[in-house]
mmCIF file of C-alpha atoms in Angstrom:
data_model
loop_
_atom_site.group_PDB
_atom_site.id
_atom_site.type_symbol
_atom_site.label_atom_id
_atom_site.label_comp_id
_atom_site.label_asym_id
_atom_site.label_seq_id
_atom_site.Cartn_x
_atom_site.Cartn_y
_atom_site.Cartn_z
ATOM 1 C CA ALA D 837 -16.495 3.504 -2.907
ATOM 2 C CA GLN D 838 -13.477 3.226 -5.052
ATOM 3 C CA SER D 839 -12.097 0.029 -6.660
ATOM 4 C CA VAL D 840 -9.139 -0.900 -8.725
ATOM 5 C CA THR D 841 -8.781 -3.652 -11.246
ATOM 6 C CA GLN D 842 -5.382 -4.688 -12.350
ATOM 7 C CA LEU D 843 -5.987 -6.735 -15.466
ATOM 8 C CA ASP D 844 -2.812 -8.935 -15.600
ATOM 9 C CA SER D 845 -1.785 -10.820 -12.529
ATOM 10 C CA GLN D 846 1.427 -11.936 -14.048
ATOM 11 C CA VAL D 847 3.706 -10.455 -16.762
ATOM 12 C CA PRO D 848 6.792 -12.261 -17.898
ATOM 13 C CA VAL D 849 9.055 -10.119 -19.984
ATOM 14 C CA PHE D 850 12.560 -10.268 -21.464
ATOM 15 C CA GLU D 851 15.214 -7.929 -20.414
ATOM 16 C CA GLU D 852 15.372 -4.661 -22.389
ATOM 17 C CA ALA D 853 11.842 -5.337 -23.798
ATOM 18 C CA PRO D 854 8.857 -2.843 -23.086
ATOM 19 C CA VAL D 855 6.378 -3.550 -20.554
ATOM 20 C CA GLU D 856 2.728 -2.240 -19.862
ATOM 21 C CA LEU D 857 0.812 -2.990 -16.677
ATOM 22 C CA ARG D 858 -2.753 -2.229 -17.092
ATOM 23 C CA CYS D 859 -4.903 -0.584 -14.282
ATOM 24 C CA ASN D 860 -8.552 0.529 -14.348
ATOM 25 C CA TYR D 861 -10.376 2.174 -11.505
ATOM 26 C CA SER D 862 -14.007 3.019 -10.590
ATOM 27 C CA SER D 863 -15.105 6.025 -8.540
ATOM 28 C CA SER D 864 -17.996 8.379 -8.470
ATOM 29 C CA VAL D 865 -15.811 11.149 -7.289
ATOM 30 C CA SER D 866 -12.391 12.697 -8.479
ATOM 31 C CA VAL D 867 -9.435 10.587 -7.156
ATOM 32 C CA TYR D 868 -5.758 10.505 -6.985
ATOM 33 C CA LEU D 869 -3.987 7.643 -8.619
ATOM 34 C CA PHE D 870 -0.615 5.765 -7.684
ATOM 35 C CA TRP D 871 1.569 2.925 -8.568
ATOM 36 C CA TYR D 872 3.524 1.289 -5.806
ATOM 37 C CA VAL D 873 6.201 -1.449 -6.257
ATOM 38 C CA GLN D 874 6.870 -4.240 -3.788
ATOM 39 C CA TYR D 875 10.115 -6.104 -3.852
ATOM 40 C CA PRO D 876 10.405 -9.514 -2.130
ATOM 41 C CA ASN D 877 10.118 -9.470 1.569
ATOM 42 C CA GLN D 878 9.815 -5.664 1.671
ATOM 43 C CA GLY D 879 7.088 -2.950 2.011
ATOM 44 C CA LEU D 880 5.660 -0.843 -0.619
ATOM 45 C CA GLN D 881 7.491 1.951 -2.327
ATOM 46 C CA LEU D 882 5.804 4.747 -4.150
ATOM 47 C CA LEU D 883 6.710 4.583 -7.908
ATOM 48 C CA LEU D 884 4.736 7.467 -9.287
ATOM 49 C CA LYS D 885 1.640 9.414 -8.715
ATOM 50 C CA TYR D 886 -1.017 11.478 -10.385
ATOM 51 C CA LEU D 887 -2.658 14.256 -8.516
ATOM 52 C CA SER D 888 -3.482 16.952 -11.087
ATOM 53 C CA GLY D 889 -2.059 18.633 -14.082
ATOM 54 C CA SER D 890 -0.283 16.803 -16.758
ATOM 55 C CA THR D 891 -1.920 13.411 -17.362
ATOM 56 C CA LEU D 892 1.577 11.742 -18.007
ATOM 57 C CA VAL D 893 3.635 11.224 -14.953
ATOM 58 C CA GLU D 894 7.148 9.715 -14.872
ATOM 59 C CA SER D 895 9.327 8.205 -12.171
ATOM 60 C CA ILE D 896 13.126 8.607 -11.791
ATOM 61 C CA ASN D 897 13.801 5.011 -12.987
ATOM 62 C CA GLY D 898 12.190 5.160 -16.295
ATOM 63 C CA PHE D 899 8.476 4.257 -15.600
ATOM 64 C CA GLU D 900 5.603 6.315 -16.783
ATOM 65 C CA ALA D 901 1.922 6.270 -16.419
ATOM 66 C CA GLU D 902 -0.767 8.021 -18.179
ATOM 67 C CA PHE D 903 -4.190 9.152 -16.566
ATOM 68 C CA ASN D 904 -7.064 8.619 -18.942
ATOM 69 C CA LYS D 905 -10.179 9.885 -17.351
ATOM 70 C CA SER D 906 -12.479 8.832 -20.064
ATOM 71 C CA GLN D 907 -11.362 5.284 -19.874
ATOM 72 C CA THR D 908 -10.747 5.526 -16.042
ATOM 73 C CA SER D 909 -7.243 4.009 -16.694
ATOM 74 C CA PHE D 910 -3.893 4.499 -15.293
ATOM 75 C CA HIS D 911 -1.653 2.201 -17.108
ATOM 76 C CA LEU D 912 2.064 1.763 -16.225
ATOM 77 C CA ARG D 913 4.751 1.522 -18.913
ATOM 78 C CA LYS D 914 8.508 1.181 -19.248
ATOM 79 C CA PRO D 915 10.296 1.122 -22.677
ATOM 80 C CA SER D 916 13.083 -1.106 -21.529
ATOM 81 C CA VAL D 917 13.092 -3.213 -18.376
ATOM 82 C CA HIS D 918 16.077 -4.461 -16.327
ATOM 83 C CA ILE D 919 16.369 -7.599 -14.223
ATOM 84 C CA SER D 920 16.085 -5.361 -11.173
ATOM 85 C CA ASP D 921 12.525 -4.430 -12.254
ATOM 86 C CA THR D 922 11.385 -7.870 -11.194
ATOM 87 C CA ALA D 923 8.775 -7.063 -8.545
ATOM 88 C CA GLU D 924 5.126 -6.779 -7.754
ATOM 89 C CA TYR D 925 3.435 -3.664 -8.765
ATOM 90 C CA PHE D 926 0.235 -2.342 -7.259
ATOM 91 C CA CYS D 927 -2.224 0.297 -8.644
ATOM 92 C CA ALA D 928 -3.907 2.354 -6.025
ATOM 93 C CA VAL D 929 -6.497 5.028 -5.859
ATOM 94 C CA SER D 930 -7.562 7.560 -3.270
ATOM 95 C CA ARG D 931 -10.511 9.939 -3.058
ATOM 96 C CA ARG D 932 -9.329 13.512 -3.075
ATOM 97 C CA ASP D 933 -11.218 14.249 0.091
ATOM 98 C CA ASP D 934 -9.877 11.029 1.790
ATOM 99 C CA TYR D 935 -6.511 9.527 2.917
ATOM 100 C CA LYS D 936 -6.864 5.825 2.675
ATOM 101 C CA LEU D 937 -5.576 3.999 -0.293
ATOM 102 C CA SER D 938 -7.575 1.267 -2.231
ATOM 103 C CA PHE D 939 -5.249 -1.116 -3.982
ATOM 104 C CA GLY D 940 -5.568 -3.526 -6.840
ATOM 105 C CA ALA D 941 -4.702 -7.081 -6.464
ATOM 106 C CA GLY D 942 -1.203 -6.625 -7.973
ATOM 107 C CA THR D 943 0.861 -7.594 -11.134
ATOM 108 C CA THR D 944 3.934 -9.720 -10.770
ATOM 109 C CA VAL D 945 6.608 -8.666 -13.336
ATOM 110 C CA THR D 946 9.154 -11.248 -13.941
ATOM 111 C CA VAL D 947 12.157 -10.004 -16.114
ATOM 112 C CA ARG D 948 14.199 -12.674 -17.715
ATOM 113 C CA ALA D 949 17.604 -12.350 -19.351
ATOM 114 C CA ASP Z 1055 17.438 8.681 8.676
ATOM 115 C CA ALA Z 1056 15.424 5.593 9.662
ATOM 116 C CA GLY Z 1057 12.372 4.684 7.706
ATOM 117 C CA VAL Z 1058 9.215 3.208 9.132
ATOM 118 C CA THR Z 1059 10.187 0.291 11.415
ATOM 119 C CA GLN Z 1060 7.966 -2.619 12.367
ATOM 120 C CA SER Z 1061 8.301 -5.313 14.861
ATOM 121 C CA PRO Z 1062 8.446 -8.114 14.985
ATOM 122 C CA THR Z 1063 9.218 -9.110 11.453
ATOM 123 C CA HIS Z 1064 7.712 -12.558 11.692
ATOM 124 C CA LEU Z 1065 5.188 -14.084 14.288
ATOM 125 C CA ILE Z 1066 3.358 -17.533 14.645
ATOM 126 C CA LYS Z 1067 0.333 -17.657 16.615
ATOM 127 C CA THR Z 1068 -2.478 -20.189 17.088
ATOM 128 C CA ARG Z 1069 -6.191 -19.639 16.566
ATOM 129 C CA GLY Z 1070 -7.817 -17.890 19.510
ATOM 130 C CA GLN Z 1071 -4.671 -16.069 20.670
ATOM 131 C CA HIS Z 1072 -4.176 -12.399 20.398
ATOM 132 C CA VAL Z 1073 -1.361 -10.358 18.851
ATOM 133 C CA THR Z 1074 0.239 -6.984 19.085
ATOM 134 C CA LEU Z 1075 2.076 -5.507 16.240
ATOM 135 C CA ARG Z 1076 4.219 -2.515 16.619
ATOM 136 C CA CYS Z 1077 5.179 0.476 14.237
ATOM 137 C CA SER Z 1078 7.621 3.441 14.718
ATOM 138 C CA PRO Z 1079 6.931 6.167 12.013
ATOM 139 C CA ILE Z 1080 9.577 8.313 10.465
ATOM 140 C CA SER Z 1081 10.794 10.914 12.607
ATOM 141 C CA GLY Z 1082 8.426 13.949 12.445
ATOM 142 C CA HIS Z 1083 5.606 11.937 11.021
ATOM 143 C CA LYS Z 1084 2.488 12.207 12.952
ATOM 144 C CA SER Z 1085 0.114 10.061 10.916
ATOM 145 C CA VAL Z 1086 0.133 6.291 10.863
ATOM 146 C CA SER Z 1087 -2.006 3.943 8.885
ATOM 147 C CA TRP Z 1088 -2.239 0.156 9.052
ATOM 148 C CA TYR Z 1089 -2.878 -2.233 6.046
ATOM 149 C CA GLN Z 1090 -3.509 -6.033 5.827
ATOM 150 C CA GLN Z 1091 -2.020 -7.802 2.808
ATOM 151 C CA VAL Z 1092 -3.243 -11.165 2.313
ATOM 152 C CA LEU Z 1093 -1.143 -13.504 0.120
ATOM 153 C CA GLY Z 1094 -1.868 -12.834 -3.467
ATOM 154 C CA GLN Z 1095 -3.867 -9.661 -2.854
ATOM 155 C CA GLY Z 1096 -3.380 -6.085 -2.595
ATOM 156 C CA PRO Z 1097 -3.182 -4.361 0.874
ATOM 157 C CA GLN Z 1098 -6.469 -3.492 2.494
ATOM 158 C CA PHE Z 1099 -6.927 -0.388 4.746
ATOM 159 C CA ILE Z 1100 -7.354 -1.107 8.410
ATOM 160 C CA PHE Z 1101 -6.909 2.090 10.471
ATOM 161 C CA GLN Z 1102 -5.456 5.541 10.361
ATOM 162 C CA TYR Z 1103 -4.245 7.366 13.257
ATOM 163 C CA TYR Z 1104 -3.378 11.128 13.679
ATOM 164 C CA GLU Z 1105 -2.419 12.917 16.837
ATOM 165 C CA LYS Z 1106 -3.418 9.803 18.840
ATOM 166 C CA GLU Z 1107 -6.895 9.778 17.437
ATOM 167 C CA GLU Z 1108 -8.468 7.362 14.989
ATOM 168 C CA ARG Z 1109 -9.162 9.091 11.770
ATOM 169 C CA GLY Z 1110 -10.506 6.298 9.743
ATOM 170 C CA ARG Z 1111 -11.293 2.512 9.860
ATOM 171 C CA GLY Z 1112 -11.627 -0.029 7.124
ATOM 172 C CA ASN Z 1113 -14.023 -2.792 6.893
ATOM 173 C CA PHE Z 1114 -12.434 -5.036 9.736
ATOM 174 C CA PRO Z 1115 -14.264 -6.602 12.746
ATOM 175 C CA ASP Z 1116 -14.007 -5.284 16.255
ATOM 176 C CA ARG Z 1117 -11.292 -7.864 16.935
ATOM 177 C CA PHE Z 1118 -8.988 -5.415 15.327
ATOM 178 C CA SER Z 1119 -8.025 -2.346 17.318
ATOM 179 C CA ALA Z 1120 -5.125 0.070 17.315
ATOM 180 C CA ARG Z 1121 -3.652 3.155 19.199
ATOM 181 C CA GLN Z 1122 -1.069 5.774 18.800
ATOM 182 C CA PHE Z 1123 1.055 6.944 21.499
ATOM 183 C CA PRO Z 1124 2.439 10.426 22.255
ATOM 184 C CA ASN Z 1125 5.591 9.718 20.332
ATOM 185 C CA TYR Z 1126 3.381 8.771 17.399
ATOM 186 C CA SER Z 1127 4.436 5.151 17.392
ATOM 187 C CA SER Z 1128 1.427 2.825 17.037
ATOM 188 C CA GLU Z 1129 0.195 -0.731 17.960
ATOM 189 C CA LEU Z 1130 -2.176 -2.833 16.090
ATOM 190 C CA ASN Z 1131 -3.995 -5.446 18.275
ATOM 191 C CA VAL Z 1132 -5.854 -8.446 17.077
ATOM 192 C CA ASN Z 1133 -7.999 -10.509 19.365
ATOM 193 C CA ALA Z 1134 -9.361 -14.061 19.005
ATOM 194 C CA LEU Z 1135 -7.084 -14.849 15.986
ATOM 195 C CA LEU Z 1136 -8.503 -16.685 13.107
ATOM 196 C CA LEU Z 1137 -6.866 -18.634 10.265
ATOM 197 C CA GLY Z 1138 -7.860 -15.911 7.914
ATOM 198 C CA ASP Z 1139 -5.788 -13.189 9.721
ATOM 199 C CA SER Z 1140 -2.623 -14.769 8.441
ATOM 200 C CA ALA Z 1141 -1.230 -11.906 6.409
ATOM 201 C CA LEU Z 1142 1.545 -9.395 5.996
ATOM 202 C CA TYR Z 1143 0.593 -6.283 8.217
ATOM 203 C CA LEU Z 1144 1.994 -3.145 6.748
ATOM 204 C CA CYS Z 1145 2.398 0.202 8.625
ATOM 205 C CA ALA Z 1146 2.689 3.442 6.694
ATOM 206 C CA SER Z 1147 3.488 6.915 7.949
ATOM 207 C CA SER Z 1148 3.100 10.425 6.552
ATOM 208 C CA LEU Z 1149 3.607 13.821 7.821
ATOM 209 C CA LEU Z 1150 0.001 14.722 7.915
ATOM 210 C CA PRO Z 1151 -3.258 12.751 7.107
ATOM 211 C CA GLY Z 1152 -4.802 13.430 3.726
ATOM 212 C CA GLN Z 1153 -1.797 15.313 2.525
ATOM 213 C CA LEU Z 1154 -1.196 13.346 -0.617
ATOM 214 C CA ASN Z 1155 1.602 15.642 -1.919
ATOM 215 C CA GLN Z 1156 3.448 13.958 0.998
ATOM 216 C CA PRO Z 1157 3.558 10.219 0.232
ATOM 217 C CA GLN Z 1158 2.937 7.576 2.687
ATOM 218 C CA HIS Z 1159 6.227 5.716 3.469
ATOM 219 C CA PHE Z 1160 5.646 2.044 4.195
ATOM 220 C CA GLY Z 1161 7.536 -0.315 6.393
ATOM 221 C CA ASP Z 1162 8.684 -3.842 5.503
ATOM 222 C CA GLY Z 1163 5.587 -5.307 7.448
ATOM 223 C CA THR Z 1164 5.133 -7.999 10.087
ATOM 224 C CA ARG Z 1165 4.361 -11.486 8.582
ATOM 225 C CA LEU Z 1166 1.745 -13.001 10.841
ATOM 226 C CA SER Z 1167 1.027 -16.753 10.491
ATOM 227 C CA ILE Z 1168 -1.933 -18.474 12.388
ATOM 228 C CA LEU Z 1169 -1.656 -22.189 12.912
#
Protein backbone atom coordinates (compact mmCIF):
# COMPACT_ATOMS: atom_id res chain seq x y z
CA ALA A 1 0.00 0.00 0.00
CA GLN A 2 1.03 3.56 -0.58
CA SER A 3 1.04 6.33 1.98
CA VAL A 4 1.71 10.04 1.89
CA THR A 5 2.99 12.28 4.66
CA GLN A 6 2.70 16.02 4.41
CA LEU A 7 5.09 17.34 6.98
CA ASP A 8 3.45 20.70 7.59
CA SER A 9 -0.21 21.07 8.46
CA GLN A 10 -0.21 24.87 8.26
CA VAL A 11 2.14 27.27 6.51
CA PRO A 12 1.65 31.01 6.99
CA VAL A 13 3.55 33.14 4.50
CA PHE A 14 3.74 36.79 3.47
CA GLU A 15 2.77 37.89 0.00
CA GLU A 16 5.65 37.75 -2.51
CA ALA A 17 7.67 35.47 -0.22
CA PRO A 18 8.67 31.94 -1.29
CA VAL A 19 6.91 28.87 0.01
CA GLU A 20 7.78 25.17 0.16
CA LEU A 21 5.32 22.42 1.03
CA ARG A 22 6.90 19.13 1.94
CA CYS A 23 5.61 15.74 0.86
CA ASN A 24 7.09 12.31 1.46
CA TYR A 25 5.62 9.06 0.26
CA SER A 26 6.17 5.37 0.81
CA SER A 27 5.53 2.63 -1.71
CA SER A 28 7.03 -0.69 -2.63
CA VAL A 29 6.29 -0.12 -6.32
CA SER A 30 6.71 2.69 -8.81
CA VAL A 31 4.21 5.48 -8.44
CA TYR A 32 2.80 8.58 -10.02
CA LEU A 33 2.77 11.74 -7.87
CA PHE A 34 0.37 14.66 -7.80
CA TRP A 35 -0.32 17.95 -6.09
CA TYR A 36 -3.92 19.11 -5.82
CA VAL A 37 -5.23 22.45 -4.55
CA GLN A 38 -8.55 22.97 -2.79
CA TYR A 39 -10.03 26.44 -2.39
CA PRO A 40 -12.69 26.99 0.28
CA ASN A 41 -15.97 25.25 -0.47
CA GLN A 42 -14.65 23.78 -3.68
CA GLY A 43 -13.43 20.45 -4.95
CA LEU A 44 -9.88 19.52 -5.79
CA GLN A 45 -8.00 20.93 -8.76
CA LEU A 46 -4.94 19.25 -10.18
CA LEU A 47 -1.94 21.55 -9.80
CA LEU A 48 0.78 19.38 -11.30
CA LYS A 49 1.82 15.78 -11.72
CA TYR A 50 4.87 13.62 -12.14
CA LEU A 51 4.43 10.59 -14.36
CA SER A 52 7.87 10.03 -15.84
CA GLY A 53 10.75 11.88 -17.45
CA SER A 54 12.11 15.11 -16.01
CA THR A 55 11.96 15.09 -12.24
CA LEU A 56 11.09 18.80 -12.15
CA VAL A 57 7.51 19.56 -13.09
CA GLU A 58 5.89 22.97 -13.34
CA SER A 59 2.38 24.37 -13.28
CA ILE A 60 1.03 27.28 -15.29
CA ASN A 61 0.68 29.47 -12.20
CA GLY A 62 4.28 29.38 -11.03
CA PHE A 63 4.37 26.29 -8.80
CA GLU A 64 6.97 23.59 -9.31
CA ALA A 65 7.66 20.25 -7.69
CA GLU A 66 10.65 17.97 -7.83
CA PHE A 67 10.50 14.20 -7.64
CA ASN A 68 13.35 12.78 -5.59
CA LYS A 69 13.30 9.00 -5.75
CA SER A 70 16.13 8.44 -3.29
CA GLN A 71 14.44 10.59 -0.66
CA THR A 72 10.91 9.51 -1.70
CA SER A 73 9.86 13.13 -1.75
CA PHE A 74 7.82 15.40 -3.99
CA HIS A 75 8.07 18.86 -2.45
CA LEU A 76 6.09 21.77 -3.88
CA ARG A 77 7.59 25.23 -4.22
CA LYS A 78 6.66 28.68 -5.41
CA PRO A 79 9.21 31.50 -5.46
CA SER A 80 6.69 34.29 -4.86
CA VAL A 81 3.17 33.73 -3.56
CA HIS A 82 0.03 35.79 -4.04
CA ILE A 83 -2.94 36.31 -1.77
CA SER A 84 -4.91 34.13 -4.20
CA ASP A 85 -2.66 31.16 -3.39
CA THR A 86 -4.36 30.87 -0.01
CA ALA A 87 -5.80 27.36 -0.08
CA GLU A 88 -5.28 23.80 1.08
CA TYR A 89 -2.77 21.73 -0.82
CA PHE A 90 -2.80 17.94 -1.04
CA CYS A 91 -0.05 15.65 -2.14
CA ALA A 92 -1.25 12.36 -3.65
CA VAL A 93 0.24 9.16 -4.97
CA SER A 94 -1.01 6.40 -7.21
CA ARG A 95 0.52 3.09 -8.15
CA ARG A 96 1.39 2.96 -11.82
CA ASP A 97 -0.84 -0.07 -12.33
CA ASP A 98 -3.72 1.38 -10.32
CA TYR A 99 -6.09 4.28 -10.57
CA LYS A 100 -7.03 5.27 -7.04
CA LEU A 101 -5.32 8.19 -5.39
CA SER A 102 -3.94 8.10 -1.86
CA PHE A 103 -3.82 11.58 -0.36
CA GLY A 104 -1.86 13.19 2.41
CA ALA A 105 -3.62 15.08 5.19
CA GLY A 106 -3.12 18.41 3.48
CA THR A 107 -1.23 21.65 4.13
CA THR A 108 -3.12 24.88 4.66
CA VAL A 109 -1.32 27.84 3.12
CA THR A 110 -2.36 31.26 4.33
CA VAL A 111 -0.87 34.20 2.47
CA ARG A 112 -0.88 37.54 4.27
CA ALA A 113 -0.27 40.99 2.83
CA ASP B 1 -18.59 22.81 -20.82
CA ALA B 2 -20.05 21.76 -17.50
CA GLY B 3 -17.67 20.23 -15.02
CA VAL B 4 -18.46 17.42 -12.62
CA THR B 5 -21.72 18.24 -10.88
CA GLN B 6 -22.79 16.84 -7.55
CA SER B 7 -26.09 17.05 -5.74
CA PRO B 8 -27.13 18.03 -3.23
CA THR B 9 -24.45 20.48 -2.10
CA HIS B 10 -25.38 20.13 1.54
CA LEU B 11 -27.34 17.52 3.44
CA ILE B 12 -28.24 16.97 7.07
CA LYS B 13 -29.27 13.53 8.29
CA THR B 14 -29.64 11.78 11.61
CA ARG B 15 -27.98 8.60 12.80
CA GLY B 16 -29.48 5.44 11.36
CA GLN B 17 -30.89 7.09 8.25
CA HIS B 18 -29.69 6.41 4.74
CA VAL B 19 -28.53 8.86 2.10
CA THR B 20 -28.07 8.97 -1.66
CA LEU B 21 -25.56 11.31 -3.24
CA ARG B 22 -25.48 11.96 -6.96
CA CYS B 23 -22.76 12.76 -9.45
CA SER B 24 -22.84 13.70 -13.12
CA PRO B 25 -19.46 13.36 -14.83
CA ILE B 26 -18.05 15.61 -17.47
CA SER B 27 -19.58 14.85 -20.84
CA GLY B 28 -17.68 11.99 -22.46
CA HIS B 29 -16.13 10.76 -19.23
CA LYS B 30 -16.91 7.13 -18.53
CA SER B 31 -15.15 6.61 -15.21
CA VAL B 32 -16.40 7.92 -11.87
CA SER B 33 -14.66 7.71 -8.51
CA TRP B 34 -15.94 8.59 -5.06
CA TYR B 35 -13.87 9.94 -2.17
CA GLN B 36 -14.69 10.78 1.44
CA GLN B 37 -12.98 13.80 2.97
CA VAL B 38 -13.37 14.07 6.72
CA LEU B 39 -12.68 17.53 8.14
CA GLY B 40 -8.97 18.08 8.55
CA GLN B 41 -7.96 15.04 6.52
CA GLY B 42 -7.19 14.22 2.94
CA PRO B 43 -9.72 12.46 0.72
CA GLN B 44 -10.05 8.69 1.10
CA PHE B 45 -10.91 6.51 -1.89
CA ILE B 46 -14.29 4.77 -1.65
CA PHE B 47 -15.18 3.41 -5.11
CA GLN B 48 -14.39 3.59 -8.78
CA TYR B 49 -16.87 2.69 -11.51
CA TYR B 50 -16.27 2.27 -15.20
CA GLU B 51 -18.83 1.24 -17.78
CA LYS B 52 -21.32 0.56 -14.99
CA GLU B 53 -19.04 -1.92 -13.25
CA GLU B 54 -17.19 -1.53 -9.97
CA ARG B 55 -13.47 -1.43 -10.70
CA GLY B 56 -12.21 -0.81 -7.21
CA ARG B 57 -13.25 -0.37 -3.63
CA GLY B 58 -11.51 1.27 -0.72
CA ASN B 59 -11.54 0.22 2.90
CA PHE B 60 -15.13 1.14 3.68
CA PRO B 61 -17.87 -0.99 5.28
CA ASP B 62 -20.67 -2.60 3.33
CA ARG B 63 -22.98 0.23 4.40
CA PHE B 64 -21.41 2.11 1.51
CA SER B 65 -22.52 1.16 -1.97
CA ALA B 66 -22.60 2.80 -5.36
CA ARG B 67 -23.72 2.30 -8.90
CA GLN B 68 -23.21 3.83 -12.31
CA PHE B 69 -25.97 4.35 -14.82
CA PRO B 70 -25.94 3.98 -18.64
CA ASN B 71 -25.43 7.75 -18.98
CA TYR B 72 -22.33 7.35 -16.74
CA SER B 73 -23.81 9.31 -13.85
CA SER B 74 -23.38 7.71 -10.46
CA GLU B 75 -24.97 7.42 -7.05
CA LEU B 76 -23.31 6.79 -3.73
CA ASN B 77 -25.53 5.24 -1.07
CA VAL B 78 -24.77 5.06 2.61
CA ASN B 79 -27.02 3.09 4.98
CA ALA B 80 -27.32 3.19 8.75
CA LEU B 81 -25.54 6.52 9.01
CA LEU B 82 -23.08 7.06 11.82
CA LEU B 83 -21.75 10.31 13.24
CA GLY B 84 -18.39 9.43 11.69
CA ASP B 85 -19.90 9.53 8.21
CA SER B 86 -20.02 13.31 8.45
CA ALA B 87 -17.73 14.46 5.68
CA LEU B 88 -17.38 16.07 2.29
CA TYR B 89 -18.06 13.46 -0.38
CA LEU B 90 -16.22 14.13 -3.60
CA CYS B 91 -16.91 12.70 -7.01
CA ALA B 92 -14.24 12.64 -9.71
CA SER B 93 -14.58 11.72 -13.36
CA SER B 94 -12.07 10.80 -16.03
CA LEU B 95 -12.16 9.57 -19.59
CA LEU B 96 -10.93 6.13 -18.66
CA PRO B 97 -9.83 4.42 -15.46
CA GLY B 98 -6.15 4.11 -14.86
CA GLN B 99 -5.25 6.56 -17.62
CA LEU B 100 -3.33 8.96 -15.52
CA ASN B 101 -2.29 11.09 -18.47
CA GLN B 102 -5.93 12.17 -18.34
CA PRO B 103 -6.38 13.78 -14.93
CA GLN B 104 -9.37 13.17 -12.74
CA HIS B 105 -11.70 16.16 -12.53
CA PHE B 106 -13.35 16.68 -9.15
CA GLY B 107 -16.73 18.12 -8.35
CA ASP B 108 -17.29 20.57 -5.50
CA GLY B 109 -18.64 17.81 -3.29
CA THR B 110 -21.63 17.13 -1.08
CA ARG B 111 -21.25 18.20 2.53
CA LEU B 112 -22.99 15.56 4.65
CA SER B 113 -23.66 16.30 8.31
CA ILE B 114 -24.96 13.63 10.66
CA LEU B 115 -26.75 14.73 13.82
